[in-house]
Short mmCIF file of C-alpha atoms in Angstrom, two decimals:
data_model
loop_
_atom_site.label_atom_id
_atom_site.label_comp_id
_atom_site.label_asym_id
_atom_site.label_seq_id
_atom_site.Cartn_x
_atom_site.Cartn_y
_atom_site.Cartn_z
CA MET A 1 26.13 -14.94 -0.07
CA ASN A 2 23.19 -16.31 -1.25
CA LEU A 3 19.99 -14.04 -2.95
CA THR A 4 16.57 -15.84 -3.14
CA ILE A 5 13.75 -14.37 -4.82
CA TRP A 6 10.42 -15.87 -3.07
CA GLY A 7 7.84 -13.29 -3.80
CA ALA A 8 6.76 -10.77 -6.44
CA ALA A 9 8.72 -12.52 -9.22
CA ARG A 10 7.14 -11.25 -12.39
CA GLN A 11 3.71 -10.21 -10.18
CA VAL A 12 2.84 -7.39 -7.52
CA THR A 13 1.94 -8.97 -4.85
CA GLY A 14 3.53 -11.21 -2.41
CA SER A 15 7.28 -9.45 -1.61
CA MET A 16 9.10 -11.71 0.09
CA HIS A 17 13.31 -11.96 -0.31
CA LEU A 18 15.35 -14.20 1.23
CA LEU A 19 19.40 -13.60 1.96
CA GLU A 20 21.21 -15.96 3.19
CA LEU A 21 24.62 -16.25 4.98
CA ASP A 22 26.62 -18.40 7.00
CA ASN A 23 24.96 -19.49 9.43
CA TYR A 24 22.17 -16.93 8.93
CA LYS A 25 19.20 -15.97 7.44
CA ILE A 26 17.64 -12.94 6.69
CA LEU A 27 13.98 -12.32 4.93
CA ILE A 28 13.18 -8.98 3.41
CA ASP A 29 8.77 -8.90 4.03
CA CYS A 30 6.63 -11.47 4.09
CA GLY A 31 3.72 -10.21 2.06
CA LEU A 32 0.46 -11.96 0.85
CA ASP A 33 0.42 -13.25 -2.43
CA TYR A 34 -2.89 -12.33 -4.41
CA GLU A 35 -2.70 -13.00 -7.77
CA LYS A 36 -3.28 -16.49 -7.54
CA GLU A 37 -6.74 -18.48 -7.79
CA THR A 38 -5.25 -21.07 -4.94
CA PHE A 39 -4.47 -18.28 -2.56
CA GLN A 40 -5.10 -20.57 0.02
CA GLN A 41 -2.16 -22.28 -0.92
CA GLU A 42 0.11 -19.92 -2.29
CA ASN A 43 0.40 -18.18 1.38
CA GLN A 44 -0.41 -21.23 3.50
CA TYR A 45 3.16 -23.03 3.36
CA PHE A 46 6.81 -21.33 2.43
CA PRO A 47 9.18 -23.00 0.39
CA PHE A 48 11.51 -22.85 3.78
CA PHE A 49 11.25 -23.57 7.22
CA PRO A 50 9.96 -20.75 9.06
CA SER A 51 12.29 -21.51 12.06
CA ASP A 52 15.06 -21.21 10.07
CA ILE A 53 15.01 -17.66 9.84
CA ASP A 54 17.12 -15.36 12.02
CA VAL A 55 15.26 -12.12 11.80
CA VAL A 56 12.77 -10.21 9.48
CA ILE A 57 13.23 -7.30 8.13
CA LEU A 58 9.74 -5.23 6.78
CA THR A 59 10.03 -2.53 4.18
CA HIS A 60 6.41 -1.03 5.19
CA ALA A 61 2.88 -2.09 6.40
CA HIS A 62 1.29 -2.86 3.15
CA ILE A 63 -0.47 -6.07 2.85
CA ASP A 64 1.46 -7.57 0.02
CA HIS A 65 4.61 -6.97 2.15
CA SER A 66 3.76 -7.83 5.62
CA GLY A 67 0.51 -9.81 5.26
CA ASN A 68 1.66 -13.38 5.57
CA LEU A 69 4.06 -12.43 8.81
CA PRO A 70 1.22 -14.16 11.56
CA THR A 71 1.53 -17.23 9.15
CA LEU A 72 5.29 -17.28 9.57
CA VAL A 73 5.06 -16.45 13.68
CA ARG A 74 2.40 -19.24 13.57
CA MET A 75 4.61 -21.77 11.59
CA GLY A 76 7.73 -21.79 14.12
CA PHE A 77 9.50 -18.47 13.39
CA ARG A 78 10.42 -16.93 16.79
CA GLY A 79 13.05 -14.29 15.56
CA GLN A 80 12.61 -10.35 15.56
CA ILE A 81 10.55 -8.48 12.88
CA LEU A 82 12.77 -4.98 12.18
CA CYS A 83 10.87 -2.58 10.89
CA THR A 84 10.35 1.71 11.13
CA PRO A 85 8.15 2.28 14.77
CA PRO A 86 4.81 4.05 12.08
CA THR A 87 5.35 0.49 10.30
CA ALA A 88 4.81 -1.22 13.30
CA ASP A 89 1.71 0.65 14.01
CA LEU A 90 0.27 0.86 10.63
CA THR A 91 1.16 -2.93 10.24
CA GLU A 92 -1.24 -4.10 13.43
CA LEU A 93 -3.97 -2.23 12.05
CA LEU A 94 -4.04 -3.66 8.80
CA LEU A 95 -3.15 -7.56 9.74
CA MET A 96 -6.07 -7.08 12.28
CA ASP A 97 -8.22 -5.70 9.34
CA SER A 98 -7.07 -8.97 7.43
CA VAL A 99 -8.37 -11.14 9.87
CA ASN A 100 -11.73 -9.97 9.80
CA ILE A 101 -11.30 -9.84 5.63
CA PHE A 102 -10.90 -13.65 6.25
CA LEU A 103 -13.33 -14.18 9.02
CA GLY A 104 -16.26 -12.19 6.42
CA LYS A 105 -15.11 -14.11 3.90
CA GLN A 106 -15.40 -17.63 5.89
CA ASN A 107 -18.64 -16.92 7.08
CA LYS A 108 -19.94 -15.53 3.89
CA ARG A 109 -19.20 -19.13 2.63
CA SER A 110 -20.82 -21.10 5.03
CA LYS A 111 -24.48 -19.64 4.55
CA GLY A 112 -23.83 -19.88 0.83
CA LYS A 113 -22.93 -23.54 0.91
CA ARG A 114 -25.26 -25.19 3.89
CA GLY A 115 -22.65 -24.71 6.50
CA HIS A 116 -19.53 -25.76 4.75
CA SER A 117 -17.17 -22.97 5.32
CA GLY A 118 -14.41 -24.12 3.56
CA PRO A 119 -10.95 -23.87 4.30
CA PRO A 120 -9.81 -21.58 7.91
CA PRO A 121 -8.22 -18.72 7.97
CA LEU A 122 -4.57 -18.06 7.17
CA TYR A 123 -4.50 -16.97 10.72
CA LEU A 124 -6.46 -15.22 13.50
CA HIS A 125 -6.65 -12.76 15.93
CA LYS A 126 -4.33 -14.35 18.09
CA HIS A 127 -1.83 -14.60 16.00
CA VAL A 128 -1.34 -11.12 14.63
CA MET A 129 -0.61 -10.90 18.49
CA ASP A 130 2.03 -12.93 18.76
CA THR A 131 3.61 -11.48 15.62
CA MET A 132 3.65 -7.88 16.95
CA GLU A 133 5.19 -9.11 20.08
CA ARG A 134 8.52 -9.71 17.90
CA PHE A 135 7.91 -6.19 16.40
CA VAL A 136 11.19 -4.32 17.26
CA THR A 137 11.26 -0.40 15.94
CA ILE A 138 14.24 1.07 14.93
CA SER A 139 14.00 5.20 13.49
CA PHE A 140 15.30 6.08 10.05
CA ASP A 141 18.80 6.77 9.37
CA ARG A 142 20.17 5.38 12.22
CA GLU A 143 22.52 2.25 11.54
CA PHE A 144 21.51 -0.67 13.63
CA ARG A 145 23.95 -3.68 13.97
CA ILE A 146 22.01 -6.64 13.67
CA ASN A 147 24.89 -9.17 14.64
CA GLU A 148 28.79 -8.68 14.35
CA GLU A 149 28.18 -9.01 10.60
CA VAL A 150 25.07 -7.13 9.56
CA SER A 151 24.64 -3.65 9.64
CA LEU A 152 20.80 -2.61 8.89
CA LEU A 153 19.84 1.27 7.20
CA PHE A 154 16.26 2.67 6.58
CA VAL A 155 16.03 5.37 4.24
CA PRO A 156 13.11 6.90 3.85
CA VAL A 157 10.62 6.08 0.71
CA GLY A 158 7.63 8.12 0.45
CA HIS A 159 4.92 6.08 -0.64
CA LEU A 160 3.44 5.57 2.98
CA LEU A 161 4.17 6.27 6.51
CA GLY A 162 7.21 4.39 7.73
CA ALA A 163 7.94 2.89 4.30
CA ALA A 164 11.71 2.48 4.15
CA ALA A 165 13.90 1.49 1.63
CA VAL A 166 16.18 -1.17 3.34
CA VAL A 167 20.24 -1.18 3.37
CA LEU A 168 22.21 -3.96 4.42
CA ARG A 169 26.20 -3.60 4.84
CA ILE A 170 27.71 -7.13 5.56
CA MET A 171 30.84 -8.67 5.99
CA ASP A 172 30.90 -11.85 3.83
CA LYS A 173 33.85 -14.01 3.90
CA GLY A 174 35.82 -11.01 5.15
CA LYS A 175 34.54 -8.98 2.39
CA GLU A 176 32.29 -6.11 2.77
CA LYS A 177 29.10 -6.29 0.25
CA LYS A 178 26.14 -3.76 0.18
CA ILE A 179 22.45 -4.42 -0.91
CA ALA A 180 19.36 -2.49 -0.71
CA PHE A 181 16.17 -3.62 -1.34
CA THR A 182 13.91 -0.52 -2.39
CA GLY A 183 10.30 -1.58 -0.54
CA ASP A 184 8.11 0.50 -2.75
CA ILE A 185 8.98 3.85 -3.77
CA GLY A 186 6.89 6.71 -3.63
CA ARG A 187 6.79 9.84 -5.59
CA LYS A 188 7.91 13.26 -5.37
CA ASN A 189 5.27 16.10 -3.32
CA TYR A 190 2.92 13.83 -2.23
CA PRO A 191 0.71 15.28 -0.15
CA VAL A 192 1.80 14.48 4.03
CA LEU A 193 4.58 12.23 3.03
CA VAL A 194 8.14 13.01 3.08
CA ASP A 195 10.50 12.70 -0.76
CA PRO A 196 11.67 9.62 -1.45
CA GLN A 197 15.67 10.16 -0.20
CA THR A 198 18.78 8.99 -2.20
CA LEU A 199 19.92 5.61 -1.63
CA PRO A 200 23.73 5.07 -0.59
CA ALA A 201 25.91 3.52 -2.77
CA VAL A 202 25.35 0.00 -2.80
CA ASP A 203 26.18 -3.09 -4.72
CA TYR A 204 23.21 -4.90 -5.35
CA LEU A 205 19.88 -3.52 -5.76
CA VAL A 206 16.49 -5.50 -5.90
CA SER A 207 13.85 -3.02 -6.71
CA GLU A 208 10.24 -2.52 -7.42
CA SER A 209 8.60 -1.95 -11.09
CA THR A 210 5.21 -0.89 -10.52
CA TYR A 211 4.61 1.41 -12.99
CA GLY A 212 7.84 0.64 -15.18
CA GLY A 213 6.83 1.94 -18.76
CA ARG A 214 4.07 4.34 -17.25
CA LEU A 215 4.40 8.40 -16.49
CA HIS A 216 1.86 10.31 -13.86
CA SER A 217 -0.25 12.74 -15.08
CA ARG A 218 1.02 16.04 -14.44
CA GLU A 219 -1.02 18.42 -16.60
CA MET A 220 -2.48 19.74 -13.04
CA THR A 221 -2.37 19.54 -9.08
CA ILE A 222 -4.34 16.96 -7.17
CA GLU A 223 -6.15 19.85 -5.13
CA GLN A 224 -7.41 21.43 -8.80
CA LYS A 225 -8.42 17.78 -9.82
CA LEU A 226 -10.32 17.69 -6.89
CA VAL A 227 -11.82 21.54 -7.21
CA GLU A 228 -12.68 20.76 -10.99
CA THR A 229 -14.92 17.50 -9.91
CA ILE A 230 -16.52 19.10 -6.72
CA ASN A 231 -17.25 22.02 -8.30
CA GLU A 232 -18.98 19.96 -11.44
CA THR A 233 -20.98 17.64 -8.81
CA CYS A 234 -21.93 19.06 -5.98
CA ILE A 235 -21.48 23.19 -6.29
CA LYS A 236 -23.44 23.18 -10.27
CA PHE A 237 -25.10 20.37 -9.47
CA PRO A 238 -27.00 19.17 -6.12
CA GLY A 239 -24.90 15.78 -6.83
CA ARG A 240 -22.58 13.70 -4.35
CA LEU A 241 -19.33 12.50 -5.15
CA ILE A 242 -18.23 9.19 -3.72
CA ILE A 243 -14.50 8.78 -3.39
CA PRO A 244 -13.22 4.98 -3.01
CA ALA A 245 -9.94 4.64 -0.87
CA PHE A 246 -7.84 2.09 0.84
CA SER A 247 -8.03 3.55 4.44
CA ILE A 248 -4.14 3.76 5.11
CA GLY A 249 -2.26 6.22 3.22
CA ARG A 250 -4.53 7.20 0.11
CA THR A 251 -7.46 8.48 2.88
CA GLN A 252 -4.64 10.63 4.74
CA ALA A 253 -3.69 12.51 1.41
CA LEU A 254 -7.07 13.36 0.88
CA VAL A 255 -8.32 14.23 3.29
CA TYR A 256 -5.40 16.88 3.94
CA SER A 257 -6.06 17.70 0.21
CA LEU A 258 -9.47 18.72 0.95
CA ASN A 259 -8.46 20.62 3.91
CA LYS A 260 -6.45 22.68 2.07
CA ILE A 261 -8.92 23.43 -0.58
CA PHE A 262 -11.84 24.43 1.84
CA SER A 263 -9.39 25.84 4.43
CA GLU A 264 -8.40 28.67 1.40
CA GLY A 265 -11.63 29.41 0.08
CA LEU A 266 -11.57 28.02 -3.26
CA LEU A 267 -15.26 26.25 -2.53
CA PRO A 268 -18.38 27.04 -0.98
CA ALA A 269 -18.62 24.42 1.71
CA VAL A 270 -19.75 20.77 0.94
CA LYS A 271 -19.92 18.00 3.34
CA ILE A 272 -17.41 15.30 3.57
CA PHE A 273 -17.62 11.79 4.84
CA VAL A 274 -14.93 9.40 6.08
CA ASP A 275 -17.04 5.95 6.09
CA SER A 276 -14.39 4.14 7.30
CA PRO A 277 -13.27 3.13 10.81
CA LEU A 278 -9.98 2.07 9.80
CA ALA A 279 -9.30 5.63 8.08
CA GLY A 280 -9.84 6.44 11.84
CA LEU A 281 -8.08 4.64 13.65
CA ALA A 282 -4.79 5.07 11.00
CA THR A 283 -5.15 8.62 10.93
CA GLU A 284 -4.09 8.42 14.79
CA VAL A 285 -1.32 6.87 13.90
CA TYR A 286 -0.75 9.79 11.11
CA ARG A 287 -0.93 12.00 14.45
CA LYS A 288 1.23 10.07 16.52
CA HIS A 289 3.87 10.01 13.96
CA HIS A 290 3.44 13.89 13.21
CA HIS A 291 7.14 14.74 13.35
CA LEU A 292 8.10 12.33 10.14
CA LEU A 293 5.29 14.19 8.30
CA ASN A 294 6.65 16.45 5.29
CA ALA A 295 7.42 19.89 5.48
CA ASP A 296 4.36 21.51 3.83
CA SER A 297 2.19 19.55 5.85
CA GLN A 298 4.42 20.75 9.17
CA GLU A 299 3.96 24.07 7.89
CA PHE A 300 0.22 23.53 7.96
CA TYR A 301 -0.04 22.32 11.10
CA ARG A 302 1.43 25.56 12.38
CA LYS A 303 -0.62 27.88 10.61
CA LYS A 304 -4.21 26.40 10.69
CA GLY A 305 -3.90 22.97 12.93
CA ASP A 306 -4.58 19.68 12.42
CA GLU A 307 -4.42 18.16 8.76
CA PHE A 308 -6.78 15.90 9.33
CA GLU A 309 -9.44 17.81 10.95
CA PHE A 310 -11.57 20.63 9.86
CA GLU A 311 -15.47 21.93 9.85
CA GLU A 312 -16.98 19.98 6.98
CA LEU A 313 -15.48 16.99 7.85
CA SER A 314 -17.03 13.99 9.90
CA TYR A 315 -16.10 10.28 10.34
CA VAL A 316 -18.15 8.00 10.37
CA GLN A 317 -17.97 5.24 13.24
CA ASP A 318 -20.52 2.72 13.20
CA LYS A 319 -22.83 1.27 11.05
CA ARG A 320 -26.08 2.98 11.81
CA GLU A 321 -24.39 6.11 11.16
CA SER A 322 -22.97 4.97 7.71
CA VAL A 323 -26.62 3.91 6.84
CA SER A 324 -27.54 7.45 7.34
CA ILE A 325 -25.67 8.90 5.07
CA SER A 326 -28.10 7.53 2.20
CA ASN A 327 -30.72 9.79 3.89
CA TYR A 328 -28.35 13.02 3.85
CA HIS A 329 -30.03 14.82 0.81
CA GLU A 330 -27.87 17.93 0.31
CA PRO A 331 -24.52 17.66 -2.38
CA CYS A 332 -22.08 16.05 -0.26
CA ILE A 333 -18.69 13.99 -0.74
CA ILE A 334 -18.41 10.74 1.12
CA ILE A 335 -14.60 8.69 1.49
CA SER A 336 -15.05 5.28 1.62
CA SER A 337 -12.90 2.01 1.55
CA ALA A 338 -12.19 -0.62 -0.39
CA GLY A 339 -10.35 1.26 -3.01
CA MET A 340 -11.41 -1.41 -5.63
CA LEU A 341 -14.76 -1.71 -4.18
CA GLU A 342 -14.45 -5.66 -3.10
CA GLY A 343 -15.74 -5.32 -0.11
CA GLY A 344 -16.43 -2.41 2.66
CA ARG A 345 -18.62 -0.24 3.24
CA ILE A 346 -18.34 1.11 -0.11
CA GLN A 347 -20.86 -0.98 -1.48
CA ASP A 348 -23.58 0.22 0.64
CA HIS A 349 -23.00 3.48 -0.99
CA LEU A 350 -22.13 2.45 -4.53
CA PHE A 351 -25.86 0.73 -3.97
CA TYR A 352 -28.16 3.55 -3.27
CA ASN A 353 -25.56 5.82 -5.91
CA ILE A 354 -24.39 3.62 -8.71
CA GLN A 355 -28.19 4.82 -10.48
CA ASN A 356 -27.99 8.28 -9.29
CA TYR A 357 -27.15 10.76 -12.79
CA TYR A 358 -25.97 13.61 -10.14
CA CYS A 359 -23.51 10.98 -8.51
CA THR A 360 -20.17 10.88 -9.40
CA ILE A 361 -17.45 8.05 -8.59
CA LEU A 362 -14.41 9.20 -8.60
CA PHE A 363 -11.26 6.54 -8.56
CA ILE A 364 -7.89 7.70 -7.37
CA GLY A 365 -6.20 4.56 -7.44
CA TYR A 366 -5.32 1.21 -9.25
CA CYS A 367 -8.37 -1.61 -9.67
CA ALA A 368 -6.99 -5.13 -10.66
CA LYS A 369 -8.41 -6.71 -13.54
CA GLY A 370 -11.51 -8.86 -12.11
CA THR A 371 -12.39 -6.17 -9.28
CA LEU A 372 -15.91 -4.50 -9.39
CA GLY A 373 -13.98 -1.26 -9.76
CA ASN A 374 -11.98 -2.65 -13.13
CA ARG A 375 -15.51 -2.90 -14.21
CA LEU A 376 -17.23 0.42 -13.99
CA LEU A 377 -13.79 1.82 -15.03
CA ARG A 378 -14.23 -0.59 -18.26
CA GLY A 379 -17.37 0.84 -18.62
CA ASP A 380 -19.71 -1.60 -17.72
CA PRO A 381 -23.34 -0.61 -18.37
CA ILE A 382 -24.70 -3.02 -15.88
CA VAL A 383 -22.84 -4.13 -12.56
CA ARG A 384 -23.89 -6.71 -9.70
CA LEU A 385 -24.75 -5.71 -5.83
CA ARG A 386 -26.26 -7.38 -3.41
CA ASN A 387 -27.55 -10.19 -5.91
CA ARG A 388 -28.91 -7.56 -7.82
CA ASP A 389 -28.06 -6.03 -11.41
CA LEU A 390 -28.09 -2.38 -11.19
CA MET A 391 -27.83 0.13 -14.42
CA VAL A 392 -24.58 2.62 -14.01
CA PHE A 393 -25.64 6.28 -14.76
CA ALA A 394 -23.20 7.53 -11.92
CA THR A 395 -20.10 9.09 -13.65
CA ILE A 396 -17.64 7.67 -13.78
CA LYS A 397 -13.76 9.46 -13.35
CA GLN A 398 -10.32 7.98 -12.29
CA THR A 399 -7.40 10.37 -11.76
CA ASP A 400 -3.64 8.72 -10.64
CA LEU A 401 -2.50 12.30 -9.28
CA LEU A 402 -2.69 10.49 -5.66
CA SER A 403 -1.05 7.29 -6.84
CA GLY A 404 1.71 6.37 -3.76
CA HIS A 405 3.81 4.95 -6.35
CA GLY A 406 6.77 6.79 -8.17
CA ASP A 407 6.45 6.21 -11.73
CA HIS A 408 8.66 5.20 -14.40
CA ASP A 409 11.04 8.04 -14.67
CA ASP A 410 11.10 8.18 -10.33
CA LEU A 411 12.61 4.55 -10.49
CA LEU A 412 14.71 4.74 -13.29
CA ASN A 413 16.37 7.99 -11.47
CA ASN A 414 16.63 5.96 -8.36
CA ILE A 415 18.57 3.55 -10.32
CA LYS A 416 20.86 5.99 -12.16
CA ASN A 417 21.65 7.74 -8.53
CA GLN A 418 24.03 4.37 -8.09
CA ASP A 419 27.87 4.86 -9.61
CA VAL A 420 27.22 2.19 -12.23
CA ARG A 421 31.08 1.25 -11.75
CA GLN A 422 29.99 -0.32 -8.05
CA LEU A 423 26.65 -1.51 -8.85
CA LYS A 424 27.27 -4.84 -9.83
CA ARG A 425 23.57 -6.20 -10.75
CA VAL A 426 19.84 -5.17 -10.18
CA PHE A 427 17.10 -7.05 -9.70
CA LEU A 428 13.43 -6.18 -10.54
CA VAL A 429 10.53 -7.33 -8.46
CA HIS A 430 7.01 -6.15 -7.80
CA GLY A 431 5.58 -5.76 -11.22
CA GLU A 432 3.55 -6.96 -14.12
CA GLU A 433 5.54 -8.21 -17.09
CA LYS A 434 5.57 -5.26 -19.62
CA SER A 435 6.66 -2.77 -16.83
CA LEU A 436 9.30 -5.54 -15.91
CA LYS A 437 10.70 -5.04 -19.63
CA SER A 438 10.41 -1.35 -19.64
CA LEU A 439 12.01 -0.42 -16.94
CA ALA A 440 14.62 -3.42 -17.52
CA ASP A 441 15.34 -1.93 -20.91
CA ALA A 442 15.86 1.45 -19.65
CA ILE A 443 18.54 0.69 -17.02
CA THR A 444 20.10 -1.39 -19.54
CA GLU A 445 20.53 1.27 -21.74
CA ASN A 446 22.07 3.37 -18.53
CA GLY A 447 24.83 0.37 -18.67
CA TYR A 448 23.23 -1.29 -15.59
CA ARG A 449 23.56 -5.06 -15.09
CA VAL A 450 19.62 -6.17 -14.79
CA THR A 451 18.39 -8.85 -13.84
CA ILE A 452 14.16 -10.23 -13.55
CA PRO A 453 14.33 -13.14 -11.57
CA GLU A 454 12.03 -16.17 -11.61
CA LYS A 455 10.15 -17.21 -8.18
CA GLY A 456 12.75 -19.20 -6.38
CA GLU A 457 15.77 -18.34 -8.53
CA VAL A 458 19.16 -18.28 -6.51
CA PHE A 459 21.85 -15.39 -6.90
CA GLU A 460 25.31 -16.20 -5.16
CA LEU A 461 26.26 -12.54 -4.72
#
């Protein structure tokens, strides 16, 4: 049995791992790689024949894990894609949105270069629909036999609705071997989501390392941070609070936290706009799979009703309604995508408010280098929006209290739950060099063997 790390090797995006048995090939995740300038070339070709893959197992819906599935199907993959039910629903939304982003960029290039639109999109809506026909959903904690030699178990890991660690039990030449792929590990006590579940004992573990070497803030809860920020921005002064948030996952956690604040009377009423059509669709998926939300959310629902709907909250649907928010002159909170400020309706709200002394922009997630969000966080006094240079007079703040990733201690504890005598090797992926090394050092200190694979490196298990 051979393991090849084809994606998220010594970087964060593009998760893709190939497990090869005798006459059977399993691909775990098939994400888009965003970390190379040659985006198109990195993602349109595979280092194997897609038609040779027998089955794909998807850990969760985020685009750096699912985003290249339509390319795989377009280029000849004809097997099943196995995942949990919420992951299938959220993946469809994200893949369709991905096509819209591709087409939007192509249209922008076409207008800017005298009709030259550049390379075609990686895939179109038709390819997404073809891909969704290959999905087969499996519930959590229910062993599923893929074939006579391979059994699959999905273990809840928090992070995003439907996200799972993949545990495979394999008969290889008459010997049973167990290997687990963490996908992305969440954190405990996260709004709406269940805590990560302890993995069963395995022989090999492929683990993410996003927050290796970093710890989350613990000085206050997300509700306390929001009360503090809203009070300073919208209560003491007649200002507006803009929160850039990813439409799927982060927005639902934020809305639920705000619902708790206002339902408990911790603040006077403030109007809240969720300006993201995709967030509205994702919220319906959360309602559909409500039984998978955490105990705190379930209890809130029993006592007070829908976690994602309350009097102060409005979901903005069309562009005209979005534009009209700029004419709303009372204090308000605007939640809009994208989280790093690269495209989406959030740029409209920034354009009208970046020079507003009474505006606060609160970042609740990571902003990659080169993004508008990163430029604001590093303190750039002038930013460019709509081909205009604008002075930054708004207050810029950030919190990691809504990060969906477990931190260094969470990742290390997940590994320490494994029997050091049974676990033969840990493979670290999905992290920057500094994070990988910090986590690897800590794992080694605890007596485990650890490897940081290069892209394309093959391991005989």
